[in-house]
PDB file of C-alpha atoms in Angstrom:
ATOM      1  CA  MET A  20     214.107  12.363  19.185  1.00 63.00           C
ATOM      2  CA  LEU A  21     213.657  14.930  21.658  1.00 68.00           C
ATOM      3  CA  ARG A  22     211.389  12.690  23.691  1.00 71.00           C
ATOM      4  CA  PHE A  23     214.099   9.978  23.763  1.00 64.00           C
ATOM      5  CA  VAL A  24     216.750  12.501  24.992  1.00 70.00           C
ATOM      6  CA  LYS A  25     214.532  13.628  27.674  1.00 72.00           C
ATOM      7  CA  ASN A  26     213.419  10.045  28.626  1.00 70.00           C
ATOM      8  CA  ALA A  27     217.349   9.161  28.658  1.00 72.00           C
ATOM      9  CA  LYS A  28     217.567  11.739  31.361  1.00 73.00           C
ATOM     10  CA  LYS A  29     214.801  10.532  33.523  1.00 74.00           C
ATOM     11  CA  LYS A  30     214.290   7.377  35.772  1.00 76.00           C
ATOM     12  CA  ARG A  31     212.265   4.654  34.348  1.00 73.00           C
ATOM     13  CA  GLU A  32     209.112   5.345  36.325  1.00 75.00           C
ATOM     14  CA  PHE A  33     208.890   8.848  35.098  1.00 72.00           C
ATOM     15  CA  ARG A  34     209.496   8.245  31.498  1.00 73.00           C
ATOM     16  CA  GLU A  35     206.849   9.448  28.918  1.00 73.00           C
ATOM     17  CA  ILE A  36     205.302   6.826  26.588  1.00 74.00           C
ATOM     18  CA  GLY A  37     202.661   6.706  23.985  1.00 74.00           C
ATOM     19  CA  ASP A  38     201.963   8.954  21.007  1.00 77.00           C
ATOM     20  CA  LEU A  39     203.611  12.384  20.716  1.00 73.00           C
ATOM     21  CA  THR A  40     201.607  15.231  21.876  1.00 77.00           C
ATOM     22  CA  VAL A  41     200.833  18.707  19.785  1.00 79.00           C
ATOM     23  CA  HIS A  42     203.318  20.651  22.029  1.00 75.00           C
ATOM     24  CA  GLU A  43     206.074  18.102  21.502  1.00 77.00           C
ATOM     25  CA  ILE A  44     205.798  18.146  17.693  1.00 78.00           C
ATOM     26  CA  GLU A  45     205.662  21.899  17.865  1.00 79.00           C
ATOM     27  CA  HIS A  46     208.649  22.087  19.896  1.00 79.00           C
ATOM     28  CA  ALA A  47     210.357  19.452  17.493  1.00 80.00           C
ATOM     29  CA  GLU A  48     209.822  21.754  14.568  1.00 81.00           C
ATOM     30  CA  GLU A  49     210.942  24.836  16.342  1.00 81.00           C
ATOM     31  CA  THR A  50     214.163  23.082  17.240  1.00 82.00           C
ATOM     32  CA  LEU A  51     214.944  21.562  13.837  1.00 80.00           C
ATOM     33  CA  ILE A  52     214.376  25.168  12.014  1.00 78.00           C
ATOM     34  CA  LYS A  53     216.705  26.751  14.599  1.00 81.00           C
ATOM     35  CA  ILE A  54     219.320  24.010  14.021  1.00 83.00           C
ATOM     36  CA  VAL A  55     218.924  24.536  10.126  1.00 80.00           C
ATOM     37  CA  GLN A  56     219.127  28.443  10.491  1.00 75.00           C
ATOM     38  CA  ALA A  57     222.350  28.564  12.825  1.00 78.00           C
ATOM     39  CA  LYS A  58     224.151  26.257  10.363  1.00 81.00           C
ATOM     40  CA  PHE A  59     223.304  27.895   7.080  1.00 76.00           C
ATOM     41  CA  PHE A  60     222.583  31.345   8.197  1.00 73.00           C
ATOM     42  CA  PRO A  61     224.983  32.229  11.150  1.00 72.00           C
ATOM     43  CA  SER A  62     225.063  35.965  10.425  1.00 71.00           C
ATOM     44  CA  GLU A  63     222.622  38.650   9.164  1.00 67.00           C
ATOM     45  CA  ASP A  64     224.928  39.588   6.446  1.00 68.00           C
ATOM     46  CA  LEU A  65     223.855  36.477   4.489  1.00 65.00           C
ATOM     47  CA  PHE A  66     220.507  38.000   4.156  1.00 66.00           C
ATOM     48  CA  PRO A  67     220.924  40.793   1.522  1.00 66.00           C
ATOM     49  CA  ASN A  68     217.995  43.258   1.031  1.00 65.00           C
ATOM     50  CA  MET A  69     215.831  41.276   3.544  1.00 67.00           C
ATOM     51  CA  ASN A  70     214.020  42.664   6.449  1.00 68.00           C
ATOM     52  CA  VAL A  71     214.914  39.781   8.914  1.00 70.00           C
ATOM     53  CA  ILE A  72     213.320  39.708  12.487  1.00 68.00           C
ATOM     54  CA  ALA A  73     213.523  37.305  15.211  1.00 71.00           C
ATOM     55  CA  ASP A  74     210.298  36.150  16.652  1.00 73.00           C
ATOM     56  CA  GLU A  75     209.458  35.166  20.187  1.00 72.00           C
ATOM     57  CA  GLU A  76     211.035  31.666  19.838  1.00 72.00           C
ATOM     58  CA  GLY A  77     214.137  32.859  18.171  1.00 72.00           C
ATOM     59  CA  ILE A  78     213.363  31.797  14.910  1.00 74.00           C
ATOM     60  CA  LYS A  79     214.510  34.186  11.976  1.00 72.00           C
ATOM     61  CA  ARG A  80     211.824  35.312   9.785  1.00 71.00           C
ATOM     62  CA  VAL A  81     211.560  37.504   6.794  1.00 70.00           C
ATOM     63  CA  LYS A  82     209.120  40.632   7.260  1.00 68.00           C
ATOM     64  CA  THR A  83     206.542  40.839   4.445  1.00 66.00           C
ATOM     65  CA  ARG A  84     203.395  42.479   3.729  1.00 62.00           C
ATOM     66  CA  ILE A  85     200.375  40.130   3.924  1.00 59.00           C
ATOM     67  CA  THR A  86     198.203  40.257   0.811  1.00 61.00           C
ATOM     68  CA  VAL A  87     194.745  38.759   0.724  1.00 58.00           C
ATOM     69  CA  SER A  88     194.641  36.908  -2.523  1.00 60.00           C
ATOM     70  CA  GLY A  89     191.324  36.014  -3.857  1.00 59.00           C
ATOM     71  CA  PRO A  90     189.923  34.249  -7.087  1.00 59.00           C
ATOM     72  CA  ILE A  91     190.723  36.121 -10.223  1.00 57.00           C
ATOM     73  CA  VAL A  92     187.268  37.280 -11.390  1.00 62.00           C
ATOM     74  CA  ARG A  93     187.048  38.094 -15.185  1.00 70.00           C
ATOM     75  CA  GLU A  94     184.602  40.751 -16.292  1.00 81.00           C
ATOM     76  CA  LEU A  95     181.536  39.750 -18.185  1.00 85.00           C
ATOM     77  CA  ARG A  96     181.515  40.597 -22.180  1.00 88.00           C
ATOM     78  CA  LEU A  97     178.385  41.240 -24.131  1.00 89.00           C
ATOM     79  CA  GLY A  98     177.442  38.020 -26.238  1.00 89.00           C
ATOM     80  CA  GLU A  99     179.444  35.624 -23.569  1.00 91.00           C
ATOM     81  CA  ILE A 100     177.670  32.603 -22.688  1.00 92.00           C
ATOM     82  CA  VAL A 101     177.221  31.884 -18.831  1.00 92.00           C
ATOM     83  CA  LEU A 102     175.712  29.642 -16.433  1.00 92.00           C
ATOM     84  CA  ILE A 103     172.833  31.108 -14.224  1.00 92.00           C
ATOM     85  CA  GLY A 104     173.509  30.222 -10.540  1.00 91.00           C
ATOM     86  CA  ASP A 105     170.722  28.651  -8.536  1.00 90.00           C
ATOM     87  CA  ASP A 106     170.964  27.706  -4.860  1.00 89.00           C
ATOM     88  CA  ILE A 107     168.355  24.885  -5.315  1.00 91.00           C
ATOM     89  CA  LYS A 108     169.664  23.109  -8.459  1.00 90.00           C
ATOM     90  CA  LYS A 109     173.112  21.418  -8.852  1.00 90.00           C
ATOM     91  CA  ARG A 110     175.457  23.052 -10.818  1.00 88.00           C
ATOM     92  CA  ILE A 111     175.354  20.496 -13.783  1.00 89.00           C
ATOM     93  CA  ASN A 112     171.624  21.617 -13.876  1.00 91.00           C
ATOM     94  CA  TRP A 113     171.976  25.342 -14.077  1.00 92.00           C
ATOM     95  CA  PRO A 114     170.647  26.935 -17.368  1.00 92.00           C
ATOM     96  CA  LEU A 115     172.861  28.408 -19.852  1.00 93.00           C
ATOM     97  CA  ALA A 116     172.099  32.041 -21.114  1.00 93.00           C
ATOM     98  CA  LYS A 117     173.816  34.812 -23.169  1.00 93.00           C
ATOM     99  CA  VAL A 118     174.807  38.259 -21.860  1.00 93.00           C
ATOM    100  CA  PHE A 119     172.342  40.688 -23.620  1.00 91.00           C
ATOM    101  CA  ARG A 120     173.205  43.746 -21.861  1.00 91.00           C
ATOM    102  CA  LEU A 121     175.293  45.083 -18.752  1.00 92.00           C
ATOM    103  CA  ILE A 122     173.671  47.439 -16.433  1.00 90.00           C
ATOM    104  CA  PRO A 123     175.904  49.736 -14.434  1.00 88.00           C
ATOM    105  CA  GLY A 124     175.063  50.872 -10.906  1.00 86.00           C
ATOM    106  CA  LYS A 125     175.331  54.468  -9.625  1.00 86.00           C
ATOM    107  CA  ASP A 126     179.094  54.076  -9.031  1.00 88.00           C
ATOM    108  CA  GLY A 127     179.611  53.124 -12.611  1.00 86.00           C
ATOM    109  CA  LYS A 128     180.295  49.450 -11.891  1.00 88.00           C
ATOM    110  CA  ILE A 129     178.512  46.514 -13.426  1.00 88.00           C
ATOM    111  CA  ARG A 130     175.850  45.454 -10.905  1.00 89.00           C
ATOM    112  CA  THR A 131     173.132  43.639 -12.923  1.00 91.00           C
ATOM    113  CA  VAL A 132     173.231  41.765 -16.107  1.00 92.00           C
ATOM    114  CA  GLU A 133     170.312  41.095 -18.616  1.00 93.00           C
ATOM    115  CA  LEU A 134     170.424  37.562 -19.805  1.00 93.00           C
ATOM    116  CA  LYS A 135     168.710  35.959 -22.975  1.00 93.00           C
ATOM    117  CA  ALA A 136     168.075  32.349 -22.062  1.00 91.00           C
ATOM    118  CA  ARG A 137     165.948  29.620 -23.595  1.00 90.00           C
ATOM    119  CA  THR A 138     163.014  30.610 -21.285  1.00 89.00           C
ATOM    120  CA  GLY A 139     163.256  34.314 -22.286  1.00 90.00           C
ATOM    121  CA  ILE A 140     164.941  37.369 -21.000  1.00 91.00           C
ATOM    122  CA  MET A 141     165.650  37.938 -17.443  1.00 92.00           C
ATOM    123  CA  LEU A 142     167.483  40.396 -15.001  1.00 92.00           C
ATOM    124  CA  ARG A 143     170.124  38.709 -12.625  1.00 92.00           C
ATOM    125  CA  PRO A 144     172.871  40.161 -10.160  1.00 92.00           C
ATOM    126  CA  ILE A 145     176.216  39.889 -11.736  1.00 91.00           C
ATOM    127  CA  GLN A 146     177.288  37.389  -8.763  1.00 90.00           C
ATOM    128  CA  ARG A 147     174.721  34.845 -10.100  1.00 91.00           C
ATOM    129  CA  ALA A 148     176.232  34.992 -13.808  1.00 91.00           C
ATOM    130  CA  TYR A 149     179.165  32.491 -14.146  1.00 90.00           C
ATOM    131  CA  PRO A 150     181.200  32.607 -17.226  1.00 89.00           C
ATOM    132  CA  LEU A 151     182.592  29.449 -18.625  1.00 86.00           C
ATOM    133  CA  GLU A 152     185.849  28.380 -17.975  1.00 78.00           C
ATOM    134  CA  VAL A 153     186.736  28.094 -21.515  1.00 75.00           C
ATOM    135  CA  GLN A 154     185.932  31.446 -23.675  1.00 67.00           C
ATOM    136  CA  SER A 155     186.850  32.269 -27.109  1.00 56.00           C
ATOM    137  CA  THR A 156     189.404  35.257 -27.536  1.00 55.00           C
ATOM    138  CA  GLU A 157     187.274  36.516 -30.675  1.00 51.00           C
ATOM    139  CA  THR A 158     183.575  36.735 -30.967  1.00 50.00           C
ATOM    140  CA  PRO A 159     182.788  34.586 -34.159  1.00 47.00           C
ATOM    141  CA  ASP A 160     180.829  36.154 -36.868  1.00 47.00           C
ATOM    142  CA  ASP A 161     177.370  34.327 -36.749  1.00 46.00           C
ATOM    143  CA  PRO A 162     173.790  35.500 -36.406  1.00 44.00           C
ATOM    144  CA  LEU A 163     173.380  34.341 -32.622  1.00 44.00           C
ATOM    145  CA  ASN A 164     176.406  36.540 -31.543  1.00 46.00           C
ATOM    146  CA  ASP A 165     175.057  39.783 -33.320  1.00 47.00           C
ATOM    147  CA  CYS A 166     172.835  41.530 -31.156  1.00 46.00           C
ATOM    148  CA  THR A 167     171.542  44.059 -33.728  1.00 46.00           C
ATOM    149  CA  PHE A 168     168.505  42.956 -35.861  1.00 44.00           C
ATOM    150  CA  THR A 169     168.829  42.544 -39.395  1.00 48.00           C
ATOM    151  CA  ASN A 170     165.876  43.117 -41.729  1.00 49.00           C
ATOM    152  CA  PRO A 171     164.992  40.071 -43.855  1.00 49.00           C
ATOM    153  CA  ILE A 172     163.482  42.132 -46.465  1.00 48.00           C
ATOM    154  CA  SER A 173     166.734  43.564 -47.464  1.00 50.00           C
ATOM    155  CA  SER A 174     167.362  40.239 -49.179  1.00 49.00           C
ATOM    156  CA  ILE A 175     164.650  40.633 -51.647  1.00 49.00           C
ATOM    157  CA  SER A 176     165.566  41.954 -54.858  1.00 49.00           C
ATOM    158  CA  SER A 177     165.146  45.640 -55.605  1.00 50.00           C
ATOM    159  CA  ASP A 178     163.602  45.099 -59.028  1.00 49.00           C
ATOM    160  CA  ILE A 179     160.391  43.619 -57.261  1.00 48.00           C
ATOM    161  CA  LEU A 180     160.109  46.530 -54.701  1.00 48.00           C
ATOM    162  CA  SER A 181     160.878  49.426 -57.118  1.00 52.00           C
ATOM    163  CA  ASP A 182     157.836  48.834 -59.424  1.00 52.00           C
ATOM    164  CA  PRO A 183     155.693  52.018 -58.928  1.00 53.00           C
ATOM    165  CA  ASN A 184     152.639  50.624 -61.111  1.00 56.00           C
ATOM    166  CA  ASP A 185     152.639  47.524 -59.257  1.00 54.00           C
ATOM    167  CA  SER A 186     150.141  47.452 -56.388  1.00 52.00           C
ATOM    168  CA  SER A 187     152.130  45.002 -54.350  1.00 51.00           C
ATOM    169  CA  SER A 188     155.121  47.419 -54.321  1.00 56.00           C
ATOM    170  CA  VAL A 189     154.252  47.635 -50.531  1.00 66.00           C
ATOM    171  CA  LEU A 190     156.799  45.893 -48.336  1.00 73.00           C
ATOM    172  CA  PRO A 191     155.419  42.589 -47.153  1.00 75.00           C
ATOM    173  CA  ARG A 192     154.679  41.768 -43.702  1.00 80.00           C
ATOM    174  CA  VAL A 193     157.055  39.254 -42.043  1.00 79.00           C
ATOM    175  CA  PHE A 194     157.236  37.166 -38.880  1.00 79.00           C
ATOM    176  CA  ARG A 195     159.661  38.032 -36.049  1.00 73.00           C
ATOM    177  CA  HIS A 196     161.950  35.347 -37.580  1.00 73.00           C
ATOM    178  CA  GLY A 197     161.981  36.678 -41.037  1.00 75.00           C
ATOM    179  CA  ARG A 198     159.616  34.588 -42.803  1.00 82.00           C
ATOM    180  CA  VAL A 199     157.068  36.452 -45.157  1.00 84.00           C
ATOM    181  CA  ILE A 200     153.481  36.332 -44.151  1.00 85.00           C
ATOM    182  CA  GLN A 201     151.174  35.106 -46.929  1.00 84.00           C
ATOM    183  CA  ALA A 202     147.687  36.355 -46.987  1.00 80.00           C
ATOM    184  CA  PRO A 203     145.013  33.441 -46.974  1.00 81.00           C
ATOM    185  CA  GLU A 204     142.904  33.064 -50.235  1.00 80.00           C
ATOM    186  CA  LYS A 205     139.346  34.211 -49.248  1.00 76.00           C
ATOM    187  CA  LEU A 206     136.411  32.819 -50.778  1.00 73.00           C
ATOM    188  CA  ASP A 207     134.698  35.703 -53.042  1.00 68.00           C
ATOM    189  CA  LEU A 208     131.179  34.873 -53.978  1.00 66.00           C
ATOM    190  CA  PHE A 209     130.263  38.361 -55.228  1.00 66.00           C
ATOM    191  CA  ASP A 210     132.581  38.245 -58.257  1.00 63.00           C
ATOM    192  CA  LYS A 211     131.358  34.894 -59.365  1.00 63.00           C
ATOM    193  CA  ALA A 212     128.265  34.240 -61.653  1.00 63.00           C
ATOM    194  CA  LEU A 213     125.144  33.187 -59.944  1.00 60.00           C
ATOM    195  CA  TYR A 214     123.209  30.669 -61.614  1.00 64.00           C
ATOM    196  CA  VAL A 215     119.574  30.305 -60.688  1.00 64.00           C
ATOM    197  CA  PHE A 216     117.653  26.997 -61.480  1.00 68.00           C
ATOM    198  CA  GLU A 217     113.825  27.393 -61.809  1.00 73.00           C
ATOM    199  CA  ILE A 218     111.799  24.555 -61.207  1.00 74.00           C
ATOM    200  CA  ASP A 219     108.473  24.107 -63.403  1.00 62.00           C
TER     201      ASP A 219
END
């Protein structure tokens, strides 16, 4: 519209044609803003409790404090399932792990986390542990979320273990997963009767 007004004032050979330039678009925006502000806000009394200033182009602006807004980072919790970041692999191929321990730095902030993954326990910086987008509000009561070790022998009845005359009152050895180790039966030839056959 502004180009049309300018071209109407010029002779035919001096008129501008073609696409609008960046300067013309910016000038049109500034002019439109000034027209709207002059119509709806003719005086500064219509700006209650606002710090209004006019910039170099004469456009009224509200003075505000600029705040840098970043992504909301949620703190990791013990037992939380996270993705272990890797620059080489795609995100869909990142392995899952469970937060086993939070290690604070000298300033008291958590800098390193100990993660328990399928391949073992590893230390990673907290920037490499990405929590899943959906997390439960409560930690469910299941053995996987319990970081403490429970003795599987406690499930054995006390009558078996409390017999003082029984030589098997010693606590049985167990595997790390809780299964009782059964000693193999050895072939004992000394307690067996030995038969000697004589040939005439």
